Amino acid sequence: MMKKTISFLFVLLTSLAAVAVAAALFAIVFFIFSESIRAIREVGFGLFSPNWYPVWETEPEFGIGTMLLNSLILAVWTSVWVWILGLGVAIYLHRYASNRERELMLRILEYASGIPSVVLGLFGVLILGNLFLRLGAWSAQNFLNASIVLSILTLPFMVSLTFQSLEKVPRQLVEGAISLGAKDFAVIQVELKHAAPGIVNAMLSVFNRIFGETMIVLMVAGGANMLVGSFLDPVRPLTATLGSEIGEVAAGSLHYSVLFFIAFLVLSGCLILNVLTNRITRRLERWIKG
Amino acid sequence: MRWTLRILSYGVFLAMLFVLVSIVVSGLPYLFRPGFFTAWPKRAMSEGGIFPMLVGSLMLMGLVFAISIPVGLVGTIFLSELAPRRLSMLLQSLAATMNSVPSIVYGVFGLALFCVKLGFGTSLLSASLALSTMSIPFFMNSAVEFLRAVPKELREGVISLGASKFQSTLMVLRASRNGILTSLMLTLGRAFSETAPILVTGAVFYSTKLPDKLTDPVMTLPTSIYAIVMNLGERSQWMARGMASLMVLIMIFIYSVVQLTRRNKRE
């Protein structure tokens, strides 16, 4: 009897902890959405207008259009670079690198992946920023600078995820292709096809991380609310506004609610991307099996 | 093909090395200034040391661990040992989803729930709760793989010898202790380096005393780096560089422990 009660309590306690985590996700979505209802009701479609003057006393404007566009442009541009570079490095490490080379590179990349984002922000402002000024840019913090620092943040991640999925490709497959006379390039094609679910997963996670990253864009992007026209323009993505203004706004005001709407957008973007990733991965897995 | 990729890889590798080395080296000399670790900052952070930020970060990490390790561990046990397969998969994919949620969202959530709704204000408590909300799924997601990796025969063997579920779980935990240590270190690294949630929920730029209640605001390393770089002039930048260098060294230490445990397991 005693033993049964104890084991029952044990199961109950552990299941509570696991369920609490699931509940937390729903609580997050619920809280952020419920705080942004006021903004949706009072500002409506004005939320997507280009002008952001939240503290103008007579007629404040809460348009996040420009910031949203800047965020997307920055995330897409940076992701494409990270994808290409990351894929290249991962293929090299997987196919050509000697054991010592691979070990050393992976270790340094792992250390680099541990650099806190705020420290990368400092690197962008103090070290890269000075370099930009010396090269004649009119603003030390700009689109290109933010893009470079964001690539430093996500490249190690992209390389290690892609490398892991390449390593999981069955050995026999590659050997079979080689014995049928496949050249280098064709072998890589076979491997890429079989690692595709993992690689797509890595690519979408990279995009997600860049889109949601706050500290780096807050420090390095420059903070001007205008549509990016050249690489050296200062820009302000969505998350930068969120990070810099949410701490200073009066709780319960319309401005506060609009900032929650921004958070809601970022969150739903991430959730949609997650669902999409799962779908695509599953479809790719089916495609590989034939 | 080989040579293009080799040049590309070395380029990326050297760039990463440059970033690491330049951050560490540019702040390293300041770590040896007298009083850097033990003095309070003075004159708008242009003199003195980082004592309150260091202690603040340590207190925060202590609280985050006190909250998230018990909950995370217990949740992990449920996922790998007790839950039916489908439920376990569902919960794990929820935890994975939470991992991909940007950290600022946890900050904003913490602000709405802990600071405003529950009335904890901008405080050590709110910050540690917000960080824990983020760390728990992170820990579970990482640790559950290690628990699952323990061979099934081991569990069945112990159970057939008459052990209870509780005893067999203890044995699984003992068998996967290296993996749990790895997950712990990774969680520590994640929580230590995260800035956005603390910035929003618990940190202040300057405070004249250490927090002595849970509801006091706190100064931490990452938020101070942010504040100095953004708000203060060149005369204070050395302190930010010093703290950045310290943070990177700590992260390198954490990852070295992870790499060491990984290697031990392989042998």
Tab-separated table of C-alpha atoms in Angstrom, chain B:
chain	number	residue	atom	x	y	z
B	1	MET	CA	35.394	21.974	-55.418
B	2	ARG	CA	37.664	20.872	-52.630
B	3	TRP	CA	39.825	23.967	-52.799
B	4	THR	CA	36.954	26.452	-53.061
B	5	LEU	CA	35.369	24.902	-49.991
B	6	ARG	CA	38.677	24.756	-48.175
B	7	ILE	CA	39.347	28.460	-48.732
B	8	LEU	CA	35.777	29.301	-47.708
B	9	SER	CA	36.001	27.197	-44.552
B	10	TYR	CA	39.327	28.660	-43.523
B	11	GLY	CA	37.897	32.133	-44.122
B	12	VAL	CA	34.947	31.442	-41.834
B	13	PHE	CA	37.172	29.729	-39.285
B	14	LEU	CA	39.634	32.628	-39.159
B	15	ALA	CA	36.798	35.164	-38.907
B	16	MET	CA	35.356	33.308	-35.901
B	17	LEU	CA	38.763	33.028	-34.323
B	18	PHE	CA	39.311	36.744	-34.876
B	19	VAL	CA	36.017	37.605	-33.174
B	20	LEU	CA	36.803	35.404	-30.168
B	21	VAL	CA	40.369	36.594	-29.779
B	22	SER	CA	39.655	40.275	-30.338
B	23	ILE	CA	36.905	40.289	-27.697
B	24	VAL	CA	38.985	38.443	-25.127
B	25	VAL	CA	42.201	40.365	-25.783
B	26	SER	CA	40.614	43.815	-25.863
B	27	GLY	CA	39.277	43.331	-22.337
B	28	LEU	CA	41.884	41.075	-20.774
B	29	PRO	CA	44.246	43.734	-19.338
B	30	TYR	CA	41.397	45.350	-17.389
B	31	LEU	CA	40.663	42.108	-15.538
B	32	PHE	CA	43.996	42.572	-13.740
B	33	ARG	CA	43.328	46.133	-12.592
B	34	PRO	CA	43.372	46.270	-8.802
B	35	GLY	CA	39.843	46.033	-7.455
B	36	PHE	CA	38.225	45.079	-10.763
B	37	PHE	CA	36.326	42.228	-9.158
B	38	THR	CA	35.898	43.710	-5.695
B	39	ALA	CA	35.167	47.434	-6.074
B	40	TRP	CA	31.988	49.297	-6.883
B	41	PRO	CA	31.894	51.308	-10.109
B	42	LYS	CA	32.599	55.013	-9.644
B	43	ARG	CA	32.188	58.219	-11.678
B	44	ALA	CA	29.705	56.985	-14.253
B	45	MET	CA	31.486	53.639	-14.559
B	46	SER	CA	34.774	55.184	-15.584
B	47	GLU	CA	36.580	53.973	-12.458
B	48	GLY	CA	36.251	51.215	-9.893
B	49	GLY	CA	35.174	47.656	-10.551
B	50	ILE	CA	32.319	45.329	-11.384
B	51	PHE	CA	31.566	43.874	-7.945
B	52	PRO	CA	27.780	44.522	-7.915
B	53	MET	CA	27.258	43.259	-11.486
B	54	LEU	CA	29.206	40.104	-10.779
B	55	VAL	CA	27.304	39.389	-7.572
B	56	GLY	CA	24.011	40.273	-9.283
B	57	SER	CA	24.662	37.818	-12.088
B	58	LEU	CA	25.647	35.128	-9.585
B	59	MET	CA	22.498	35.670	-7.519
B	60	LEU	CA	20.378	35.521	-10.656
B	61	MET	CA	22.039	32.303	-11.825
B	62	GLY	CA	21.590	30.783	-8.361
B	63	LEU	CA	17.882	31.543	-8.368
B	64	VAL	CA	17.381	30.367	-11.941
B	65	PHE	CA	19.074	27.089	-11.077
B	66	ALA	CA	17.107	26.690	-7.863
B	67	ILE	CA	13.872	27.042	-9.844
B	68	SER	CA	14.604	25.385	-13.138
B	69	ILE	CA	16.768	22.387	-12.255
B	70	PRO	CA	14.266	20.623	-9.961
B	71	VAL	CA	11.338	21.347	-12.273
B	72	GLY	CA	13.316	20.544	-15.385
B	73	LEU	CA	14.729	17.314	-14.021
B	74	VAL	CA	11.393	16.071	-12.772
B	75	GLY	CA	9.768	16.984	-16.100
B	76	THR	CA	12.526	15.187	-17.990
B	77	ILE	CA	11.977	12.049	-15.919
B	78	PHE	CA	8.311	12.129	-16.815
B	79	LEU	CA	9.071	12.534	-20.513
B	80	SER	CA	11.551	9.696	-20.747
B	81	GLU	CA	10.434	7.197	-18.078
B	82	LEU	CA	6.744	7.536	-17.410
B	83	ALA	CA	4.781	9.207	-20.178
B	84	PRO	CA	3.183	7.136	-22.929
B	85	ARG	CA	5.154	7.483	-26.163
B	86	ARG	CA	2.763	9.792	-28.000
B	87	LEU	CA	2.278	12.158	-25.076
B	88	SER	CA	5.996	12.240	-24.554
B	89	MET	CA	6.597	13.128	-28.217
B	90	LEU	CA	3.953	15.824	-28.077
B	91	LEU	CA	5.395	17.403	-24.932
B	92	GLN	CA	8.884	17.237	-26.331
B	93	SER	CA	7.880	18.992	-29.508
B	94	LEU	CA	6.218	21.685	-27.388
B	95	ALA	CA	9.456	22.096	-25.459
B	96	ALA	CA	11.375	22.310	-28.734
B	97	THR	CA	8.987	24.983	-29.947
B	98	MET	CA	9.556	26.946	-26.750
B	99	ASN	CA	13.274	26.743	-27.409
B	100	SER	CA	12.868	28.501	-30.696
B	101	VAL	CA	10.814	31.353	-29.254
B	102	PRO	CA	12.978	34.511	-29.271
B	103	SER	CA	14.229	35.498	-25.837
B	104	ILE	CA	12.685	38.972	-25.934
B	105	VAL	CA	9.270	37.290	-25.981
B	106	TYR	CA	10.088	35.696	-22.614
B	107	GLY	CA	11.048	39.137	-21.364
B	108	VAL	CA	7.811	40.699	-22.514
B	109	PHE	CA	5.825	37.781	-21.092
B	110	GLY	CA	7.662	38.110	-17.782
B	111	LEU	CA	6.964	41.815	-17.723
B	112	ALA	CA	3.237	41.291	-18.253
B	113	LEU	CA	2.853	38.385	-15.839
B	114	PHE	CA	5.472	38.698	-13.100
B	115	CYS	CA	6.200	42.426	-12.994
B	116	VAL	CA	2.748	43.859	-13.635
B	117	LYS	CA	0.035	41.228	-12.996
B	118	LEU	CA	1.619	39.579	-9.977
B	119	GLY	CA	3.114	42.844	-8.778
B	120	PHE	CA	6.727	41.737	-8.314
B	121	GLY	CA	7.921	44.853	-10.138
B	122	THR	CA	11.302	45.214	-11.760
B	123	SER	CA	13.095	42.759	-9.558
B	124	LEU	CA	15.488	39.892	-9.104
B	125	LEU	CA	12.480	37.613	-8.640
B	126	SER	CA	10.762	38.613	-11.899
B	127	ALA	CA	14.000	38.290	-13.848
B	128	SER	CA	14.771	34.849	-12.470
B	129	LEU	CA	11.230	33.631	-13.128
B	130	ALA	CA	11.331	34.932	-16.708
B	131	LEU	CA	14.724	33.308	-17.285
B	132	SER	CA	13.502	30.050	-15.732
B	133	THR	CA	10.500	29.964	-18.072
B	134	MET	CA	13.069	29.944	-20.839
B	135	SER	CA	15.597	27.573	-19.262
B	136	ILE	CA	13.270	24.770	-18.183
B	137	PRO	CA	12.225	23.645	-21.682
B	138	PHE	CA	15.806	24.142	-22.837
B	139	PHE	CA	17.081	21.810	-20.132
B	140	MET	CA	14.340	19.241	-20.707
B	141	ASN	CA	14.894	19.168	-24.424
B	142	SER	CA	18.577	18.520	-23.987
B	143	ALA	CA	18.458	16.130	-21.023
B	144	VAL	CA	15.669	13.897	-22.299
B	145	GLU	CA	17.875	12.669	-25.156
B	146	PHE	CA	20.490	11.462	-22.682
B	147	LEU	CA	17.927	9.669	-20.547
B	148	ARG	CA	16.437	8.002	-23.622
B	149	ALA	CA	19.899	6.854	-24.659
B	150	VAL	CA	20.124	4.578	-21.611
B	151	PRO	CA	19.521	1.077	-22.993
B	152	LYS	CA	16.112	-0.441	-22.407
B	153	GLU	CA	17.554	-3.754	-21.204
B	154	LEU	CA	19.010	-1.992	-18.171
B	155	ARG	CA	15.581	-0.762	-17.056
B	156	GLU	CA	13.929	-4.107	-17.707
B	157	GLY	CA	16.706	-5.901	-15.890
B	158	VAL	CA	16.320	-3.852	-12.728
B	159	ILE	CA	12.534	-4.063	-12.815
B	160	SER	CA	12.649	-7.824	-13.197
B	161	LEU	CA	14.863	-7.959	-10.109
B	162	GLY	CA	11.961	-6.426	-8.206
B	163	ALA	CA	12.854	-2.753	-8.238
B	164	SER	CA	10.090	-0.153	-8.248
B	165	LYS	CA	9.682	2.434	-11.004
B	166	PHE	CA	11.246	4.949	-8.646
B	167	GLN	CA	14.349	2.817	-8.118
B	168	SER	CA	14.741	2.089	-11.798
B	169	THR	CA	14.500	5.826	-12.520
B	170	LEU	CA	17.252	6.501	-10.006
B	171	MET	CA	19.389	3.990	-11.824
B	172	VAL	CA	18.689	5.600	-15.208
B	173	LEU	CA	19.675	8.964	-13.746
B	174	ARG	CA	22.912	7.507	-12.442
B	175	ALA	CA	23.658	5.934	-15.811
B	176	SER	CA	23.110	9.197	-17.660
B	177	ARG	CA	24.834	11.521	-15.196
B	178	ASN	CA	27.375	12.713	-17.759
B	179	GLY	CA	24.613	13.748	-20.095
B	180	ILE	CA	22.755	15.502	-17.313
B	181	LEU	CA	25.911	17.403	-16.429
B	182	THR	CA	26.236	18.449	-20.085
B	183	SER	CA	22.638	19.666	-20.142
B	184	LEU	CA	23.181	21.547	-16.887
B	185	MET	CA	26.225	23.337	-18.240
B	186	LEU	CA	24.476	24.238	-21.501
B	187	THR	CA	21.480	25.569	-19.589
B	188	LEU	CA	23.794	27.596	-17.373
B	189	GLY	CA	25.493	29.030	-20.450
B	190	ARG	CA	22.203	29.919	-22.076
B	191	ALA	CA	20.800	31.613	-18.970
B	192	PHE	CA	24.063	33.401	-18.220
B	193	SER	CA	24.424	34.901	-21.673
B	194	GLU	CA	20.820	35.914	-22.232
B	195	THR	CA	20.273	39.662	-21.948
B	196	ALA	CA	16.925	40.691	-23.356
B	197	PRO	CA	14.675	39.023	-20.739
B	198	ILE	CA	16.644	40.482	-17.812
B	199	LEU	CA	16.826	43.892	-19.411
B	200	VAL	CA	13.052	44.032	-19.527
B	201	THR	CA	12.138	42.392	-16.224
B	202	GLY	CA	14.746	42.886	-13.556
B	203	ALA	CA	17.820	44.892	-14.324
B	204	VAL	CA	18.703	48.441	-13.507
B	205	PHE	CA	21.614	50.326	-14.908
B	206	TYR	CA	22.803	51.635	-11.584
B	207	SER	CA	21.930	50.771	-8.038
B	208	THR	CA	23.691	51.863	-4.889
B	209	LYS	CA	23.295	48.584	-3.068
B	210	LEU	CA	23.126	44.884	-3.672
B	211	PRO	CA	19.619	43.439	-3.717
B	212	ASP	CA	18.796	42.220	-0.206
B	213	LYS	CA	15.214	41.190	-0.936
B	214	LEU	CA	13.895	39.158	-3.836
B	215	THR	CA	11.878	42.139	-4.985
B	216	ASP	CA	14.866	44.460	-5.340
B	217	PRO	CA	16.167	45.272	-8.805
B	218	VAL	CA	19.569	43.926	-9.701
B	219	MET	CA	22.627	44.900	-11.762
B	220	THR	CA	24.017	42.163	-13.990
B	221	LEU	CA	26.983	41.730	-16.319
B	222	PRO	CA	25.176	41.539	-19.680
B	223	THR	CA	22.796	44.422	-19.052
B	224	SER	CA	25.651	46.612	-17.811
B	225	ILE	CA	27.613	45.906	-20.978
B	226	TYR	CA	24.600	47.008	-22.973
B	227	ALA	CA	24.062	50.134	-20.908
B	228	ILE	CA	27.699	51.236	-21.053
B	229	VAL	CA	28.065	50.667	-24.783
B	230	MET	CA	24.839	52.467	-25.594
B	231	ASN	CA	24.745	55.310	-23.087
B	232	LEU	CA	28.203	56.147	-21.839
B	233	GLY	CA	31.203	57.659	-23.548
B	234	GLU	CA	34.650	56.418	-24.289
B	235	ARG	CA	35.913	56.834	-20.724
B	236	SER	CA	33.686	54.046	-19.460
B	237	GLN	CA	34.111	51.633	-22.334
B	238	TRP	CA	37.020	49.807	-20.741
B	239	MET	CA	34.652	48.415	-18.146
B	240	ALA	CA	32.336	47.018	-20.812
B	241	ARG	CA	35.301	45.493	-22.621
B	242	GLY	CA	36.498	43.921	-19.383
B	243	MET	CA	33.093	42.439	-18.642
B	244	ALA	CA	32.699	41.177	-22.223
B	245	SER	CA	36.069	39.480	-22.011
B	246	LEU	CA	35.121	37.921	-18.678
B	247	MET	CA	31.806	36.649	-20.054
B	248	VAL	CA	33.462	35.067	-23.074
B	249	LEU	CA	36.071	33.403	-20.856
B	250	ILE	CA	33.324	31.990	-18.653
B	251	MET	CA	31.462	30.687	-21.719
B	252	ILE	CA	34.651	29.087	-23.037
B	253	PHE	CA	35.080	27.414	-19.655
B	254	ILE	CA	31.499	26.117	-19.737
B	255	TYR	CA	31.873	24.710	-23.248
B	256	SER	CA	35.219	23.150	-22.340
B	257	VAL	CA	33.544	21.234	-19.538
B	258	VAL	CA	30.888	20.092	-22.015
B	259	GLN	CA	33.534	18.975	-24.505
B	260	LEU	CA	35.455	17.144	-21.791
B	261	THR	CA	32.423	15.202	-20.567
B	262	ARG	CA	31.576	14.345	-24.155
B	263	ARG	CA	35.067	12.973	-24.718
B	264	ASN	CA	35.000	10.983	-21.474
B	265	LYS	CA	31.825	9.323	-22.571
B	266	ARG	CA	33.261	8.333	-25.922
B	267	GLU	CA	36.213	6.535	-24.389
